[in-house]
Amino acid sequence: MYSLSCMGQRESSCTGTVSMADYTLYSLEGSGNSLKARLLLDFLGLKYETIVPNVHPADAAFLKLNPLGQVPVLVEAGSGLTICDSAAILIFLCTKHAKGTHWYPADDPLVAANIAKWMAYAGHEVTNSLLWVRIKNKFSWDIPVEYDYALERSRKTLAFLDAHLKSVVWFAATPEPTIADIAIFPYVALCESSSSDALQLAEYPAVQRWVARFKALPNCHPMPPF
């Protein structure tokens, strides 16, 4: 790893060297949204380098890439094409590199609708519960609700996910995982460490089995329990 003059730190991924990278991913190690992008890049075997930007507060160089100052941001080598937001990155990578695969079978309208539904759920209900718990408990950042309320919302989110997973193997009701599973995975898998064990996956056995299935996927490199 070595320092950059304006954009934090850079490191090459395990899939390739800096000079051979297909993409540059601006991400934070403790960010579940960053993990979503890294997971799919690894699943697809794409070569990428990661840069840890200055985001608290975001510096001018990073704001040029994403005016919102948020990670992840994906930049394509050569073209400089820039994609912001984890959901947008997942769809972009699948559309460009994984058409017709189980990750995003967009030709099936029902599956595509189910994927969109669960990605929206990840961006709203999971964010407004499990992510709130994580950023308040781990990073002491302000959240728009009381912490105990965020915990209670998180329990309801996990119970809802558990009820769904009692009848399906993967979230979009497909025989193999899709990007819907990637979108939901990080903050669910990290909920115990995020909450200092106030949330327990053992209380949601279907979710716990799904997390184990996901972690067992080839080339899955989940974030350590931080």
GROMACS .gro file of C-alpha atoms in nm, residues 29-32 56 129-143 147 151 186-187 189-199 223-226:
model
   39
   29GLU     CA    1  -1.269  -0.104   0.468
   30GLY     CA    2  -1.545  -0.071   0.726
   31SER     CA    3  -1.817   0.018   0.477
   32GLY     CA    4  -2.077  -0.245   0.398
   56HIS     CA    5  -1.490   1.264   0.662
  129SER     CA    6  -3.204  -0.010   1.072
  130LEU     CA    7  -2.889  -0.223   1.059
  131LEU     CA    8  -2.673   0.048   0.903
  132TRP     CA    9  -2.792   0.303   1.159
  133VAL     CA   10  -2.693   0.064   1.439
  134ARG     CA   11  -2.351   0.010   1.285
  135ILE     CA   12  -2.257   0.372   1.225
  136LYS     CA   13  -2.376   0.484   1.569
  137ASN     CA   14  -2.223   0.199   1.768
  138LYS     CA   15  -1.899   0.155   1.573
  139PHE     CA   16  -1.821   0.507   1.457
  140SER     CA   17  -2.023   0.729   1.695
  141TRP     CA   18  -2.182   0.911   1.402
  142ASP     CA   19  -2.517   1.082   1.444
  143ILE     CA   20  -2.827   0.896   1.328
  147TYR     CA   21  -3.013   0.409   1.916
  151LEU     CA   22  -3.199  -0.167   1.740
  186PRO     CA   23  -2.300  -0.696   0.438
  187TYR     CA   24  -2.502  -0.527   0.710
  189ALA     CA   25  -2.372  -1.054   0.819
  190LEU     CA   26  -2.209  -0.786   1.034
  191CYS     CA   27  -2.506  -0.724   1.262
  192GLU     CA   28  -2.358  -0.894   1.568
  193SER     CA   29  -2.031  -0.704   1.565
  194SER     CA   30  -2.209  -0.385   1.453
  195SER     CA   31  -2.433  -0.397   1.760
  196SER     CA   32  -2.172  -0.530   2.008
  197ASP     CA   33  -2.378  -0.851   2.016
  198ALA     CA   34  -2.709  -0.684   2.100
  199LEU     CA   35  -2.832  -0.847   1.778
  223MET     CA   36  -1.531  -0.828   0.558
  224PRO     CA   37  -1.386  -0.930   0.896
  225PRO     CA   38  -1.631  -0.889   1.188
  226PHE     CA   39  -1.564  -0.523   1.260
   0.00000   0.00000   0.00000
